[in-house]
């Protein structure tokens, strides 16, 4: 596990653009530069373009931010690193308004920066939950407009959740006989996702996407779960008993999630709800070593597929497909001097 980095160490470790660029270079190319076009390892760093390397074999110019979550960003690397540190280590996360005040940028820039960081908080290779898992669903209020937010009169978003039940003594899940009580346990990793309804199709899709087959499922006995025949189902009839007594850990997760949504964002919105839930999951799963999660965010961001503003808002880019009209061929600075587009690069 990586060493924890406190706020003082963060400020001392990344004081300028050069230190941020060196860290990002190491995360993207741990064994040295590799040209994405030809695979050659010989490259020259360009002084005319920030954080850009030119392959000496084919002439391909590659920035250390190209193909990452920082793709084509005009913001300095220090702003990206500071934003990632705040979002990953702050106990309740950061809203766009807080980013605007902390980073000294406009609200629109802060909103786009936060949205891109949230989308890089999901590891595509993360392991599914296993062992003993509590599964349930809950309704959370959502904000429909910019008027005064009243949770009582607002709409509801249906959220499915799953949490690992870990034995405190063994520090791992220990399945027990059906109907047995799971005492002296703690919560492990969690998963959250918005679902359309309480139907069997929605709940089964959530469980299969996030829980490993063969896992013991502790549920409230909802009739949508028996269809999961490749799981060990251990239902708990709630009846007149409070739900948090029968399924304590998943209800604690839901309680924290609701308080976080109301406290940090004053009510979540239906749009982009899954990205906000992924942010909560990321921080909850790393709550015992929060300062390490900063490097995890940057590590995922350096290998995350770039997401544009138009992809985030779900609209087509009006400029896409329009050819750029140039009066003369473009000329750019290279490691060997000025080179005109379309002219072959001399091989060394």
Coordinates of C-alpha atoms in Angstrom, one line a residue:
X1 CA 0.0 0.0 0.0
X2 CA 1.2 3.5 -0.8
X3 CA 2.5 5.7 1.9
X4 CA 0.0 8.2 3.3
X5 CA 0.5 11.8 2.2
X6 CA -0.6 14.6 4.6
X7 CA -1.4 18.1 3.5
X8 CA 2.0 19.4 4.5
X9 CA 3.7 16.6 2.5
X10 CA 1.4 17.3 -0.4
X11 CA 2.4 21.0 -0.5
X12 CA 6.1 20.1 -0.2
X13 CA 5.9 17.3 -2.8
X14 CA 4.1 19.2 -5.5
X15 CA 5.2 22.8 -5.3
X16 CA 5.2 23.5 -9.0
X17 CA 4.4 22.2 -12.5
X18 CA 7.6 20.3 -12.9
X19 CA 7.0 18.1 -9.8
X20 CA 3.4 17.4 -10.9
X21 CA 4.6 16.5 -14.4
X22 CA 7.3 14.2 -13.1
X23 CA 4.7 12.4 -10.9
X24 CA 2.3 12.1 -13.8
X25 CA 5.0 10.8 -16.2
X26 CA 5.9 8.1 -13.7
X27 CA 2.3 7.0 -13.3
X28 CA 1.7 6.9 -17.1
X29 CA 5.1 5.4 -18.2
X30 CA 6.6 3.6 -15.2
X31 CA 9.3 2.1 -17.4
X32 CA 10.0 5.2 -19.5
X33 CA 8.4 6.8 -22.5
X34 CA 6.7 4.6 -25.0
X35 CA 5.4 6.1 -28.3
X36 CA 1.7 5.4 -28.7
X37 CA 2.1 5.3 -32.5
X38 CA 5.2 3.1 -33.1
X39 CA 6.2 1.8 -29.7
X40 CA 9.7 3.3 -29.8
X41 CA 11.3 4.5 -26.5
X42 CA 13.5 7.2 -27.9
X43 CA 12.0 10.7 -27.3
X44 CA 13.0 14.3 -26.9
X45 CA 11.2 16.7 -24.5
X46 CA 10.0 19.8 -26.3
X47 CA 10.7 23.2 -24.7
X48 CA 8.2 25.0 -26.9
X49 CA 5.2 22.9 -25.7
X50 CA 4.4 22.1 -22.1
X51 CA 4.9 18.5 -20.9
X52 CA 5.2 17.2 -24.5
X53 CA 7.6 14.6 -25.9
X54 CA 8.4 13.9 -29.5
X55 CA 9.3 10.4 -30.7
X56 CA 12.6 10.4 -32.5
X57 CA 11.5 7.5 -34.7
X58 CA 8.2 8.6 -36.2
X59 CA 8.0 12.3 -35.0
X60 CA 4.7 11.7 -33.0
X61 CA 4.3 14.4 -30.4
X62 CA 2.6 13.2 -27.2
X63 CA 1.7 15.1 -24.1
X64 CA 1.7 13.4 -20.7
X65 CA -1.9 14.6 -20.2
X66 CA -3.1 13.2 -23.6
X67 CA -5.5 10.3 -23.3
X68 CA -6.0 11.0 -19.6
X69 CA -8.8 12.7 -17.6
X70 CA -6.7 16.0 -18.1
X71 CA -6.9 15.6 -21.9
X72 CA -6.7 19.0 -23.7
X73 CA -7.1 20.9 -20.4
X74 CA -6.0 24.5 -20.2
X75 CA -5.7 24.4 -16.4
X76 CA -2.2 24.1 -14.8
X77 CA -1.3 20.7 -13.4
X78 CA -1.0 22.2 -9.9
X79 CA -4.7 23.0 -10.0
X80 CA -5.6 19.5 -11.1
X81 CA -3.4 18.0 -8.3
X82 CA -4.8 20.3 -5.6
X83 CA -8.4 19.6 -6.7
X84 CA -7.8 15.8 -6.7
X85 CA -6.2 16.1 -3.2
X86 CA -9.2 18.1 -1.8
X87 CA -11.8 15.8 -3.3
X88 CA -10.1 12.6 -2.2
X89 CA -9.0 13.5 1.3
X90 CA -11.8 15.8 2.4
X91 CA -14.2 13.7 4.6
X92 CA -17.3 15.1 2.9
X93 CA -16.0 15.8 -0.6
X94 CA -16.0 19.2 -2.4
X95 CA -18.8 20.8 -4.3
X96 CA -18.2 23.1 -7.3
X97 CA -18.8 26.2 -5.2
X98 CA -16.1 25.1 -2.8
X99 CA -13.7 24.4 -5.6
X100 CA -14.4 27.9 -7.0
X101 CA -13.4 29.4 -3.7
X102 CA -10.5 27.2 -2.9
X103 CA -8.9 27.1 -6.4
X104 CA -9.7 30.7 -7.6
X105 CA -11.4 29.5 -10.8
X106 CA -14.8 30.2 -12.3
X107 CA -17.8 28.1 -11.3
X108 CA -18.2 26.6 -14.8
X109 CA -14.5 25.5 -14.7
X110 CA -14.9 24.1 -11.2
X111 CA -18.0 22.1 -12.1
X112 CA -16.4 20.5 -15.2
X113 CA -13.2 19.8 -13.1
X114 CA -15.2 18.1 -10.4
X115 CA -17.3 16.1 -12.9
X116 CA -14.2 14.8 -14.6
X117 CA -12.5 13.8 -11.3
X118 CA -15.7 11.9 -10.2
X119 CA -15.7 9.9 -13.4
X120 CA -12.1 8.8 -12.8
X121 CA -12.9 7.5 -9.3
X122 CA -14.0 4.1 -10.6
X123 CA -11.4 1.4 -11.1
X124 CA -12.5 -0.6 -14.2
X125 CA -10.6 -3.6 -12.8
X126 CA -12.1 -3.5 -9.2
X127 CA -13.0 -6.8 -7.7
X128 CA -16.7 -7.6 -7.0
X129 CA -17.9 -7.9 -3.4
X130 CA -17.7 -11.4 -1.9
X131 CA -18.1 -13.4 1.3
X132 CA -21.2 -12.1 3.2
X133 CA -23.0 -9.1 1.6
X134 CA -26.0 -7.1 2.8
X135 CA -28.2 -5.9 0.0
X136 CA -31.1 -3.4 0.2
X137 CA -32.6 -0.4 -1.5
X138 CA -33.5 3.1 -0.3
X139 CA -35.1 6.3 -1.5
X140 CA -33.2 9.5 -1.3
X141 CA -34.6 13.0 -2.1
X142 CA -33.4 14.9 -5.1
X143 CA -33.3 18.5 -6.1
X144 CA -35.4 19.4 -9.2
X145 CA -34.5 23.0 -9.6
X146 CA -32.6 25.9 -7.9
X147 CA -35.4 26.9 -5.6
X148 CA -35.4 26.3 -1.8
X149 CA -34.8 22.5 -1.2
X150 CA -37.5 20.8 0.9
X151 CA -36.7 17.1 1.3
X152 CA -40.3 16.4 2.3
X153 CA -41.8 17.8 -0.9
X154 CA -39.0 16.8 -3.3
X155 CA -38.9 13.8 -5.6
X156 CA -37.2 10.5 -4.8
X157 CA -34.3 8.5 -6.4
X158 CA -34.3 4.8 -5.8
X159 CA -30.8 3.6 -4.9
X160 CA -29.6 0.0 -4.5
X161 CA -26.7 -0.7 -2.2
X162 CA -24.5 -3.6 -1.1
X163 CA -21.9 -3.8 1.7
X164 CA -19.5 -6.5 2.8
X165 CA -20.0 -7.8 6.3
X166 CA -16.5 -8.4 7.8
X167 CA -15.8 -10.3 11.0
X168 CA -13.8 -8.1 13.4
X169 CA -11.8 -11.0 14.8
X170 CA -10.8 -12.7 11.6
X171 CA -10.8 -9.5 9.5
X172 CA -12.6 -11.2 6.7
X173 CA -16.1 -12.4 5.9
X174 CA -17.3 -15.7 7.6
X175 CA -20.5 -17.1 6.2
X176 CA -22.7 -18.7 8.9
X177 CA -25.7 -21.0 8.9
X178 CA -28.9 -19.5 7.6
X179 CA -30.8 -17.4 10.1
X180 CA -27.7 -16.9 12.4
X181 CA -26.9 -13.5 13.7
X182 CA -23.8 -11.7 12.5
X183 CA -22.5 -10.1 15.7
X184 CA -19.1 -8.4 16.3
X185 CA -18.8 -7.4 12.6
X186 CA -17.9 -4.3 10.7
X187 CA -18.6 -3.0 7.2
X188 CA -16.2 -3.6 4.4
X189 CA -16.4 -2.4 0.8
X190 CA -19.6 -1.0 -0.6
X191 CA -21.3 -0.5 -4.0
X192 CA -24.2 1.9 -4.8
X193 CA -26.2 2.5 -8.0
X194 CA -29.4 4.2 -9.0
X195 CA -32.1 1.8 -10.2
X196 CA -35.3 2.4 -12.1
X197 CA -37.6 0.4 -9.9
X198 CA -37.9 -2.4 -7.3
X199 CA -38.4 -5.1 -10.0
X200 CA -36.5 -8.3 -10.1
X201 CA -34.8 -7.3 -13.3
X202 CA -33.3 -4.1 -11.8
X203 CA -32.2 -5.7 -8.5
X204 CA -30.7 -8.8 -10.2
X205 CA -28.8 -6.7 -12.6
X206 CA -27.3 -4.7 -9.7
X207 CA -26.3 -7.8 -7.7
X208 CA -24.8 -9.6 -10.7
X209 CA -22.8 -6.5 -11.6
X210 CA -21.3 -5.9 -8.2
X211 CA -21.4 -9.2 -6.2
X212 CA -19.5 -12.4 -7.0
X213 CA -21.6 -15.5 -7.5
X214 CA -21.7 -17.9 -4.6
X215 CA -21.7 -15.0 -2.1
X216 CA -24.1 -15.1 0.9
X217 CA -26.7 -12.4 0.4
X218 CA -28.4 -10.9 3.5
X219 CA -31.6 -9.2 2.3
X220 CA -34.9 -8.1 3.7
X221 CA -36.8 -10.9 2.0
X222 CA -38.0 -8.9 -0.9
X223 CA -39.6 -11.2 -3.5
X224 CA -37.2 -9.9 -6.3
X225 CA -34.2 -11.7 -4.8
X226 CA -35.1 -15.5 -5.0
X227 CA -34.3 -15.4 -8.7
X228 CA -30.6 -15.2 -7.9
X229 CA -30.1 -19.0 -7.8
X230 CA -26.3 -18.8 -8.1
X231 CA -26.1 -17.0 -4.8
X232 CA -26.6 -18.2 -1.2
X233 CA -29.7 -16.3 -0.2
X234 CA -30.2 -15.7 3.6
X235 CA -33.3 -13.5 3.9
X236 CA -34.2 -11.7 7.1
X237 CA -37.9 -10.9 7.6
X238 CA -38.2 -7.3 8.8
X239 CA -41.8 -7.2 9.8
X240 CA -42.4 -4.7 12.6
X241 CA -38.7 -4.5 13.5
X242 CA -36.7 -1.5 12.3
X243 CA -34.7 -2.2 9.1
X244 CA -31.4 -1.0 10.7
X245 CA -31.7 -3.7 13.4
X246 CA -31.9 -6.6 10.9
X247 CA -29.5 -5.1 8.3
X248 CA -27.4 -2.7 10.3
X249 CA -24.5 -2.0 7.9
X250 CA -26.3 -1.2 4.7
X251 CA -28.7 1.1 6.5
X252 CA -25.7 2.9 8.1
X253 CA -24.3 3.4 4.6
X254 CA -27.7 4.8 3.4
X255 CA -27.8 7.1 6.4
X256 CA -24.3 8.5 5.7
X257 CA -25.1 8.9 2.0
X258 CA -28.3 10.9 2.6
X259 CA -26.5 13.1 5.2
X260 CA -23.6 13.7 2.7
X261 CA -25.9 14.5 -0.1
X262 CA -27.9 17.1 1.9
X263 CA -24.8 18.5 3.7
X264 CA -22.4 18.9 0.8
X265 CA -24.7 19.4 -2.2
X266 CA -28.0 20.5 -0.4
X267 CA -29.7 17.7 -2.3
X268 CA -28.5 15.6 -5.2
X269 CA -29.9 15.9 -8.7
X270 CA -31.2 13.0 -10.8
X271 CA -28.8 13.8 -13.6
X272 CA -25.3 12.5 -13.0
X273 CA -26.5 10.7 -9.9
X274 CA -24.3 7.6 -10.6
X275 CA -21.1 9.7 -10.7
X276 CA -21.9 11.2 -7.2
X277 CA -22.6 7.8 -5.8
X278 CA -19.3 6.5 -7.2
X279 CA -17.6 9.4 -5.5
X280 CA -19.2 8.4 -2.2
X281 CA -18.2 4.8 -2.7
X282 CA -14.6 5.7 -3.5
X283 CA -14.2 7.7 -0.3
X284 CA -16.1 5.2 1.9
X285 CA -14.0 2.3 0.7
X286 CA -10.8 4.2 1.6
X287 CA -12.0 5.8 4.8
X288 CA -9.2 4.2 6.9
X289 CA -6.4 5.5 4.7
X290 CA -7.9 8.7 3.2
X291 CA -4.6 10.4 2.3
X292 CA -3.5 7.5 0.2
X293 CA -6.6 7.9 -2.0
X294 CA -5.2 11.1 -3.5
X295 CA -2.5 9.1 -5.4
X296 CA -5.1 6.5 -6.3
X297 CA -7.2 9.2 -7.9
X298 CA -4.3 10.4 -10.0
X299 CA -3.3 6.9 -10.8
X300 CA -6.7 6.1 -12.2
X301 CA -7.0 9.5 -13.9
X302 CA -3.7 8.9 -15.8
X303 CA -5.2 5.8 -17.4
X304 CA -8.8 6.9 -17.6
X305 CA -10.4 7.5 -21.0
X306 CA -10.8 11.3 -21.5
X307 CA -14.4 12.6 -21.1
X308 CA -15.3 15.9 -22.8
X309 CA -17.8 18.5 -21.7
X310 CA -20.2 17.3 -24.4
X311 CA -20.0 13.7 -23.2
X312 CA -20.8 14.8 -19.7
X313 CA -23.9 16.8 -20.5
X314 CA -25.0 14.2 -23.1
X315 CA -25.2 16.4 -26.2
X316 CA -23.4 16.4 -29.5
X317 CA -20.6 18.7 -30.1
X318 CA -21.8 21.3 -32.6
X319 CA -18.3 21.6 -34.0
X320 CA -17.7 17.9 -34.6
X321 CA -17.3 17.0 -38.2
X322 CA -16.5 20.6 -39.3
X323 CA -13.2 20.7 -41.2
X324 CA -10.7 23.4 -40.2
X325 CA -10.0 25.7 -43.1
X326 CA -6.3 26.9 -43.2
X327 CA -4.8 29.4 -45.6
X328 CA -1.4 27.7 -45.4
X329 CA -0.1 24.4 -44.0
X330 CA 0.5 24.4 -40.3
X331 CA 4.1 24.7 -39.1
X332 CA 5.1 23.5 -35.6
X333 CA 8.2 23.4 -33.5
X334 CA 9.9 20.0 -33.1
X335 CA 13.0 18.7 -31.5
X336 CA 14.9 19.1 -34.8
X337 CA 13.5 22.6 -35.7
X338 CA 10.4 24.0 -37.5
X339 CA 8.5 21.3 -39.5
X340 CA 5.6 21.7 -41.8
X341 CA 2.6 19.4 -41.6
X342 CA 2.6 16.7 -44.3
X343 CA 6.4 16.6 -44.5
X344 CA 7.9 13.3 -43.6
X345 CA 10.1 13.2 -40.4
X346 CA 13.8 12.3 -41.0
X347 CA 14.5 9.1 -39.3
X348 CA 17.5 9.0 -36.9

